[in-house]
CSV table of C-alpha atoms in Angstrom, one decimal:
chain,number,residue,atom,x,y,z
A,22,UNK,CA,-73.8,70.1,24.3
A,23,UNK,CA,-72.1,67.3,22.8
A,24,UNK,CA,-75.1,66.2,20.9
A,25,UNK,CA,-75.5,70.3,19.2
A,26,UNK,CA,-72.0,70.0,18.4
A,27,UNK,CA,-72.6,66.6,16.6
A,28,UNK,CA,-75.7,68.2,14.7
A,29,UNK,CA,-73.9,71.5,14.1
A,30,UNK,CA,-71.1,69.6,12.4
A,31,UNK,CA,-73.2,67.6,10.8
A,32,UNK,CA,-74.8,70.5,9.2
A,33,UNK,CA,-71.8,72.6,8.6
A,34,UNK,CA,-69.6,70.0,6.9
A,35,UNK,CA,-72.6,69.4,4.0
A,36,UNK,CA,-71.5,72.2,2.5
A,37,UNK,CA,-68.4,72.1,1.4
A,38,UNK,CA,-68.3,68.0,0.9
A,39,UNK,CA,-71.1,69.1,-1.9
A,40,UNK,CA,-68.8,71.2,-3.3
A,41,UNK,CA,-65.7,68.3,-3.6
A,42,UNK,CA,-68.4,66.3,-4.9
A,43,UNK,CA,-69.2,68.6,-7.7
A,44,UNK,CA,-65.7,69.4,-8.4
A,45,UNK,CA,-65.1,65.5,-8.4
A,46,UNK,CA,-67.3,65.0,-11.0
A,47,UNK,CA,-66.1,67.2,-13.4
A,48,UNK,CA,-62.9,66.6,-13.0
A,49,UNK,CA,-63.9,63.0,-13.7
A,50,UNK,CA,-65.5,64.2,-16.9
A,51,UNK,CA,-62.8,66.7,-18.3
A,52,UNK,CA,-59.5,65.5,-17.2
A,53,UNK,CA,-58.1,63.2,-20.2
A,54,UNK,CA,-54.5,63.5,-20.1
A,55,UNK,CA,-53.7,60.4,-18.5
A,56,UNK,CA,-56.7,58.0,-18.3
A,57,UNK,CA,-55.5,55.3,-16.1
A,58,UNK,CA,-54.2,57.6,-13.5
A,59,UNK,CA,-57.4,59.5,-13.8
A,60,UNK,CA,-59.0,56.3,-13.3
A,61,UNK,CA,-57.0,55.6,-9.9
A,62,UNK,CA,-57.9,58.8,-8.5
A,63,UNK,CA,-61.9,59.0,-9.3
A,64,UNK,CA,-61.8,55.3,-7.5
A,65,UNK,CA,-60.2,56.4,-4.4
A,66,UNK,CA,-61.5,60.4,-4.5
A,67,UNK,CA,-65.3,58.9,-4.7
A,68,UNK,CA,-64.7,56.2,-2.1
A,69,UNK,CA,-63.5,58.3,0.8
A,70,UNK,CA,-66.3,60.9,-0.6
A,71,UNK,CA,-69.4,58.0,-0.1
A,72,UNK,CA,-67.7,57.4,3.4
A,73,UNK,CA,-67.6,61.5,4.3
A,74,UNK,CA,-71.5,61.3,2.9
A,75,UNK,CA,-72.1,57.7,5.2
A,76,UNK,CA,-70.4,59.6,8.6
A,77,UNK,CA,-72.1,62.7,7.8
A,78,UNK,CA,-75.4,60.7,7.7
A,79,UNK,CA,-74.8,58.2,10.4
A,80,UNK,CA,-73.4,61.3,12.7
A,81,UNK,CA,-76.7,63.0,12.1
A,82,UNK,CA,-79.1,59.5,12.9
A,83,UNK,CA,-76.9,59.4,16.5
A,84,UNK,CA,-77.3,62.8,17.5
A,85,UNK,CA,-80.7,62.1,16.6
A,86,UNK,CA,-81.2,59.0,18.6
A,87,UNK,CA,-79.1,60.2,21.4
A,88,UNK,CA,-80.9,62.9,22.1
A,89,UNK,CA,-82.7,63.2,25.6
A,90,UNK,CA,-85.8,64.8,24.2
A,91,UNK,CA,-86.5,61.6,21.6
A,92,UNK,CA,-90.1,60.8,21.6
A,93,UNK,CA,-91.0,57.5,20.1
A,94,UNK,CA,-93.6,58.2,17.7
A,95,UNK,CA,-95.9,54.9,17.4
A,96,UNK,CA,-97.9,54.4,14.5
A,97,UNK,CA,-99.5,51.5,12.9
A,98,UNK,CA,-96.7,49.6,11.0
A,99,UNK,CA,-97.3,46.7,8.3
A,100,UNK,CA,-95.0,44.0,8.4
A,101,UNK,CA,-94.9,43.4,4.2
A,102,UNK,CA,-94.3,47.1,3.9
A,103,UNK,CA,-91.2,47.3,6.2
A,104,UNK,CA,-89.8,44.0,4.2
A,105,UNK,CA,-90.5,45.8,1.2
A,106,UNK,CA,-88.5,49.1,2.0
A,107,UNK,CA,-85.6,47.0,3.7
A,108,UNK,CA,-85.2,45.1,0.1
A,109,UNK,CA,-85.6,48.2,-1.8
A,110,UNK,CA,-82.9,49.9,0.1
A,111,UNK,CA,-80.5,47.4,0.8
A,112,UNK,CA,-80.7,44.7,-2.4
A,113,UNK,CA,-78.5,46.4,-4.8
A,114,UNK,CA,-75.7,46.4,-2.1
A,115,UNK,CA,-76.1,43.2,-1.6
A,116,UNK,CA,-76.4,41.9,-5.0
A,117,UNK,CA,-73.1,44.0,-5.5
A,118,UNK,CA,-71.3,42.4,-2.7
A,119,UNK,CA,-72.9,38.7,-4.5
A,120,UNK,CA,-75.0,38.6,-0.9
A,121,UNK,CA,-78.1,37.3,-0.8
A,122,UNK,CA,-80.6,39.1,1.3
A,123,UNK,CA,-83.2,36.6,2.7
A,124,UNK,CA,-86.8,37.5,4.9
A,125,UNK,CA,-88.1,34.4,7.2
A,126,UNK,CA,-91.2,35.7,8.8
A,127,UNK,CA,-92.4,31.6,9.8
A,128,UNK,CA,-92.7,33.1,13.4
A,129,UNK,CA,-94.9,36.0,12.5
A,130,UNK,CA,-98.3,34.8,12.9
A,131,UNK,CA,-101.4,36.2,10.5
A,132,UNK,CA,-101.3,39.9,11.4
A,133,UNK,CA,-99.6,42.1,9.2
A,134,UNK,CA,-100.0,44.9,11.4
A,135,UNK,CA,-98.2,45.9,14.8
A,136,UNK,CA,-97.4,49.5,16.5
A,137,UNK,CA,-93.7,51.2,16.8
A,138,UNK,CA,-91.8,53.4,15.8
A,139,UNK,CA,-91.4,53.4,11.7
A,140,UNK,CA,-88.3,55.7,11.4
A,141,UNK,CA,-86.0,54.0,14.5
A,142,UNK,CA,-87.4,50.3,13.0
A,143,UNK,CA,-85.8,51.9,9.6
A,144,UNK,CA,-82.7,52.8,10.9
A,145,UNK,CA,-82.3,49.8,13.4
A,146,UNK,CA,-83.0,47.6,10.1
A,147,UNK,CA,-80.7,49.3,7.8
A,148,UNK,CA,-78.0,49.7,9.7
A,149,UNK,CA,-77.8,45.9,10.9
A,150,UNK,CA,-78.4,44.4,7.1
A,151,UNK,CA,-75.4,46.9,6.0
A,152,UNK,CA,-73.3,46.0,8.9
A,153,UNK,CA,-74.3,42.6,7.6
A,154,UNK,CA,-73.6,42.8,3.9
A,155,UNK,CA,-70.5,44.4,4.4
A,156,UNK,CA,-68.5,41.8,6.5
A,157,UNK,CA,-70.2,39.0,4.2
A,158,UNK,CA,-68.5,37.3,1.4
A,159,UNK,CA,-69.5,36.7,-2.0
A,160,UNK,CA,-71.2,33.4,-1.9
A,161,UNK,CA,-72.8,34.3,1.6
A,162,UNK,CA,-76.3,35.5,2.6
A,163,UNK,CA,-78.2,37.4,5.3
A,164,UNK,CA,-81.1,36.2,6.8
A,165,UNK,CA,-83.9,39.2,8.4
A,166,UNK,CA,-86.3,37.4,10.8
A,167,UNK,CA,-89.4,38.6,11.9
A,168,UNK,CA,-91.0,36.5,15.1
A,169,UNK,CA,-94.0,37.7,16.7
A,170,UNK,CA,-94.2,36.1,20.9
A,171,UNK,CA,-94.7,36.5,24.4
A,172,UNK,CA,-95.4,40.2,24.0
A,173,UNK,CA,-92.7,40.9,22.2
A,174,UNK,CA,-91.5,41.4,18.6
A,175,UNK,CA,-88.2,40.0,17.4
A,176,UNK,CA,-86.6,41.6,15.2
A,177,UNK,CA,-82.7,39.3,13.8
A,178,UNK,CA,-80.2,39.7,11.4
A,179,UNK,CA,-78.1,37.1,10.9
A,180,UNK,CA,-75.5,36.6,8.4
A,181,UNK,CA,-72.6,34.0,7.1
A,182,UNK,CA,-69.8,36.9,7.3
A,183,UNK,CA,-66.1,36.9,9.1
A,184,UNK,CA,-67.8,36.9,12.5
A,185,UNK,CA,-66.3,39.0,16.0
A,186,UNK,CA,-63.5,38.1,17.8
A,187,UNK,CA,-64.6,37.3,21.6
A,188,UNK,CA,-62.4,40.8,22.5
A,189,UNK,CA,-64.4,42.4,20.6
A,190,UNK,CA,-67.9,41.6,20.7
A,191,UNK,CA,-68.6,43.6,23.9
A,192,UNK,CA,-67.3,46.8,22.1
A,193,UNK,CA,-68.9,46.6,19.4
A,194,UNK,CA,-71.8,48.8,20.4
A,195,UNK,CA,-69.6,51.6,21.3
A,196,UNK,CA,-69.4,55.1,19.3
A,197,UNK,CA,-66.3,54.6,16.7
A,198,UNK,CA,-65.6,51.2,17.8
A,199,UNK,CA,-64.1,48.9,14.9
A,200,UNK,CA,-62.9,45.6,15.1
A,201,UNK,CA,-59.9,46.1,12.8
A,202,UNK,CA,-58.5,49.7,13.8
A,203,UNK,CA,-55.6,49.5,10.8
A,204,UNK,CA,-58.6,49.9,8.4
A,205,UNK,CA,-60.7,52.3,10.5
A,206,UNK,CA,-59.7,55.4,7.8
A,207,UNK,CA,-60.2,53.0,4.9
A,208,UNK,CA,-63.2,54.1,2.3
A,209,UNK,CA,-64.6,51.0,2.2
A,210,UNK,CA,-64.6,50.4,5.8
A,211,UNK,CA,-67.9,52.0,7.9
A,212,UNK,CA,-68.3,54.5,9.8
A,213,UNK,CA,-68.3,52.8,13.1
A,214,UNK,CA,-71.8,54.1,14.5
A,215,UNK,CA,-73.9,51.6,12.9
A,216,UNK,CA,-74.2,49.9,16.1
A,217,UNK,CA,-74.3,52.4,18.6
A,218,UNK,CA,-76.9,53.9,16.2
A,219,UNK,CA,-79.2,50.2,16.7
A,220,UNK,CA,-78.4,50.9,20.6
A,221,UNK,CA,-79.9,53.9,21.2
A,222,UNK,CA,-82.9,53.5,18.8
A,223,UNK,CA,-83.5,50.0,21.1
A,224,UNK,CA,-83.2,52.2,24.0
A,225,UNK,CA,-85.7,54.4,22.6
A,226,UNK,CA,-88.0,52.0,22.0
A,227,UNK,CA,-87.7,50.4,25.3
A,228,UNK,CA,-86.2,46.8,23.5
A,229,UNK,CA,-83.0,45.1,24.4
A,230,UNK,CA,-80.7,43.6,22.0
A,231,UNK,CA,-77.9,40.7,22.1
A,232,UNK,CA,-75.5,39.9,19.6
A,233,UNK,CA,-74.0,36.6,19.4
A,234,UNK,CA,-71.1,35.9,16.5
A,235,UNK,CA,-68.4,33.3,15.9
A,236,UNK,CA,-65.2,34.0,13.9
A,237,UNK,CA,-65.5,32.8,10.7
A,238,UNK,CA,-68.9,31.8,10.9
A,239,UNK,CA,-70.7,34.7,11.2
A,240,UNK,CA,-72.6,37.2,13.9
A,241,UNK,CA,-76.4,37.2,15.1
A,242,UNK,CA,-77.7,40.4,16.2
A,243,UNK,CA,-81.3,39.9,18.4
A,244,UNK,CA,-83.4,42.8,18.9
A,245,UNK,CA,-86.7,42.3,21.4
A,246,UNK,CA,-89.1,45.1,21.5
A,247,UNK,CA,-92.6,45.8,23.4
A,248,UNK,CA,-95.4,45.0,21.0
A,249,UNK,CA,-97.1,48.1,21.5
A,250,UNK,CA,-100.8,48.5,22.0
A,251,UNK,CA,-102.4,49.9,18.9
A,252,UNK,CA,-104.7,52.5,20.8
A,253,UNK,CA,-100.9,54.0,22.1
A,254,UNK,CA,-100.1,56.6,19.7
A,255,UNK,CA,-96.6,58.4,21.6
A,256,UNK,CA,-94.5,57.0,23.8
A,257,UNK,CA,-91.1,59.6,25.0
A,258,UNK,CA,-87.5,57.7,25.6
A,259,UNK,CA,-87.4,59.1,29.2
A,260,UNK,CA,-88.8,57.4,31.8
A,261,UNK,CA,-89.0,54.2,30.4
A,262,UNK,CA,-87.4,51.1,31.4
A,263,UNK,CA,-84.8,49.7,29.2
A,264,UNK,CA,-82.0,47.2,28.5
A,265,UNK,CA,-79.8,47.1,26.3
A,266,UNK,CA,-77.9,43.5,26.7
A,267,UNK,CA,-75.0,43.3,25.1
């Protein structure tokens, strides 16, 4: 029930945020009168409007991933081709943010090619280089390694950022949780679900992951998942064992 109602809402809420954003941008076109005014309100109308259009989206990915019926669909998946999308997607935030986004794939090994999941890896990528960028200062970088061992592939983002607080860093995984509440509502703050988002795509994909972080120095977030069998095409969340160590 609770994930319909997420979907539902999801669905329902489209609507009219298309329509605010429409009337935004006209009124950012045709209202004159008093331009620096006009200029504070398009800044602050359009920020909270990307952050209705980030929960909207990020809501959507958890009922998604949440979802008892989740079947892990596993493909072939080449390693430069995931790099490729994950810069594509997430370099302009952080050349904006003055971040720079770095790939270390030293522990790989030779073959390009492994079997998972390409839309969880996506959103379990995504959501940990943005968490990343965004807590990063100008100046800083994050680093995306890929390792290849033991059975396993590794999958760590690590960046330079403000770090967690040790009260905090068990939390972190949890549905709404942030680490500075008197921002929460902010428009340049996240959503909250990036994490639990990672989470349950791990769980899906029968990984762990461990996030280690020191204030001011920045956060490491470790994700281990099976390297798959290339002859194993579908693989369903239920029934298989999984950790998720926080």
């Amino acid at each position: 029930m609770k994930t319909d109602f997420v979907a539902n809402a999801s669905h329902e809420l489209r609507t009219p945020i298309s329509a605010i954003k429409v009337a935004f941008e006209t009124f950012q076109d045709a209202y004159k009168d008093d331009p620096a005014q006009t200029s504070r309100c398009v800044v602050i109308i359009g920020g909270h409007l990307r952050r209705l259009e980030e929960m909207l989206s990020d809501l959507l990915d958890l009922s998604r991933v949440e979802s008892p019926d989740l079947k892990a669909q596993i493909a072939p998946v080449k390693m430069p081709d995931l790099i490729a999308s994950l810069r594509s997607t997430m370099g302009s935030a952080a050349r904006e943010k003055g971040v720079e986004l770095r790939f270390d794939t030293e522990g790989w090994g030779d073959e390009p090619e492994f079997s998972s999941d390409r839309h969880l890896l996506d959103l379990i990528l995504k959501n940990l280089v943005e968490n990343s960028i965004k807590f990063t200062h100008d100046g800083g970088f994050v680093t995306v390694r890929f390792a290849r061992m033991e059975g396993k592939i590794i999958l760590e983002v690590a960046d330079t950022g403000i770090g967690i607080p040790p009260e905090h860093r068990e939390r972190v995984f949890e549905r709404f949780y942030q680490v500075d509440p008197a921002r929460s509502g902010s428009a340049g703050r996240g959503t909250g679900l990036g994490l639990a988002i990672v989470k349950h795509a791990i769980h899906a994909l029968a990984g762990t992951v461990e996030l280690a972080s020191e204030e001011g120095m920045g956060t490491t977030v470790t994700c281990a998942l099976p390297d798959v069998p290339a002859d194993q095409e579908e693989r369903t969340a239920e029934g298989v064992k999984a950790s998720t160590s926080l």
